[in-house]
Amino acid sequence: MKPAQRAYLRRLAHPLPVTVMIGKNGLTEGILTKIEQELNAHELIKVRFLDHKDMKQSLTETIVSETGADLVAIIGHTAILFRQHADPAQRKIQV
């Protein structure tokens, strides 16, 4: 992803609410399923780390590899992820 595309997606993500929170149980199958559902529904999501803040980089890398999403940015304790919908007719964001 090009820097201009990342900047565009960061601007779009700014007003979005956090849809997934990673707490004391860490990255579980349930959390990965929730991330998949949110990416399919919205394409651009925010994931907040409530716990495991020292491991947010490695956890985000795991999320990216498991879901096939692109990491837009990590701002504070929030990761912004983007994955274009597989069906071109259902895409909401054009990058």
XYZ file of C-alpha atoms in Angstrom:
95
model
C 0.000 0.000 0.000
C 1.317 3.427 -0.954
C 1.792 6.197 1.642
C -0.914 8.322 0.009
C -3.394 5.449 0.297
C -2.496 4.956 3.966
C -2.994 8.670 4.637
C -6.385 8.563 2.889
C -7.487 5.568 4.959
C -6.253 7.204 8.179
C -8.424 10.229 7.386
C -11.433 7.986 6.779
C -10.799 6.051 10.009
C -10.496 9.096 12.252
C -14.228 9.488 13.073
C -14.909 5.724 13.200
C -15.630 4.083 16.554
C -13.490 1.226 17.851
C -15.253 -2.001 16.843
C -12.986 -4.646 18.413
C -11.239 -4.526 21.786
C -8.500 -6.906 22.866
C -8.593 -7.411 26.622
C -6.993 -9.642 29.229
C -7.594 -12.873 27.274
C -5.504 -11.571 24.385
C -6.007 -12.626 20.796
C -8.454 -15.534 20.841
C -10.313 -17.348 18.074
C -13.423 -15.381 19.048
C -11.592 -12.084 18.587
C -10.239 -13.191 15.196
C -13.754 -14.199 14.136
C -15.086 -10.798 15.250
C -12.323 -9.026 13.281
C -13.207 -11.084 10.175
C -16.888 -10.160 10.544
C -16.125 -6.474 11.000
C -13.751 -6.392 8.014
C -16.398 -8.070 5.842
C -19.023 -5.606 6.994
C -17.031 -2.351 7.051
C -13.659 -2.884 5.285
C -11.991 -0.302 7.563
C -11.943 -0.967 11.311
C -10.219 0.035 14.521
C -8.886 -2.466 17.052
C -8.031 -1.179 20.548
C -5.612 -2.911 22.898
C -6.921 -2.641 26.459
C -4.373 -5.146 27.764
C -1.208 -6.608 26.222
C -0.214 -3.098 25.151
C 3.457 -4.062 25.157
C 2.675 -6.787 22.590
C 0.469 -4.716 20.283
C 2.940 -4.811 17.369
C 3.270 -8.607 17.379
C -0.463 -9.115 17.947
C -1.244 -6.780 15.056
C 1.149 -8.708 12.809
C -0.674 -11.915 13.763
C -4.052 -10.332 12.990
C -2.785 -9.121 9.599
C -1.397 -12.544 8.671
C -4.525 -14.397 9.829
C -7.088 -12.094 8.185
C -5.245 -10.902 5.102
C -5.928 -7.286 6.072
C -3.553 -4.371 5.550
C -2.237 -2.454 8.536
C -2.967 1.215 7.930
C -1.448 2.525 11.173
C -1.006 1.979 14.876
C -1.883 5.149 16.740
C -1.452 4.917 20.486
C -3.088 1.660 21.512
C -5.342 1.471 18.462
C -4.625 -0.363 15.216
C -6.388 0.625 12.001
C -6.959 -2.270 9.593
C -8.275 -2.321 6.029
C -9.329 -5.163 3.775
C -11.200 -4.535 0.559
C -14.351 -6.596 0.119
C -13.894 -9.573 -2.216
C -17.041 -8.670 -4.174
C -16.474 -5.473 -6.212
C -20.187 -4.639 -6.043
C -20.087 -4.510 -2.225
C -16.954 -2.383 -1.866
C -17.561 0.796 0.075
C -14.059 2.294 -0.048
C -12.140 2.831 -3.267
C -8.380 2.986 -2.764
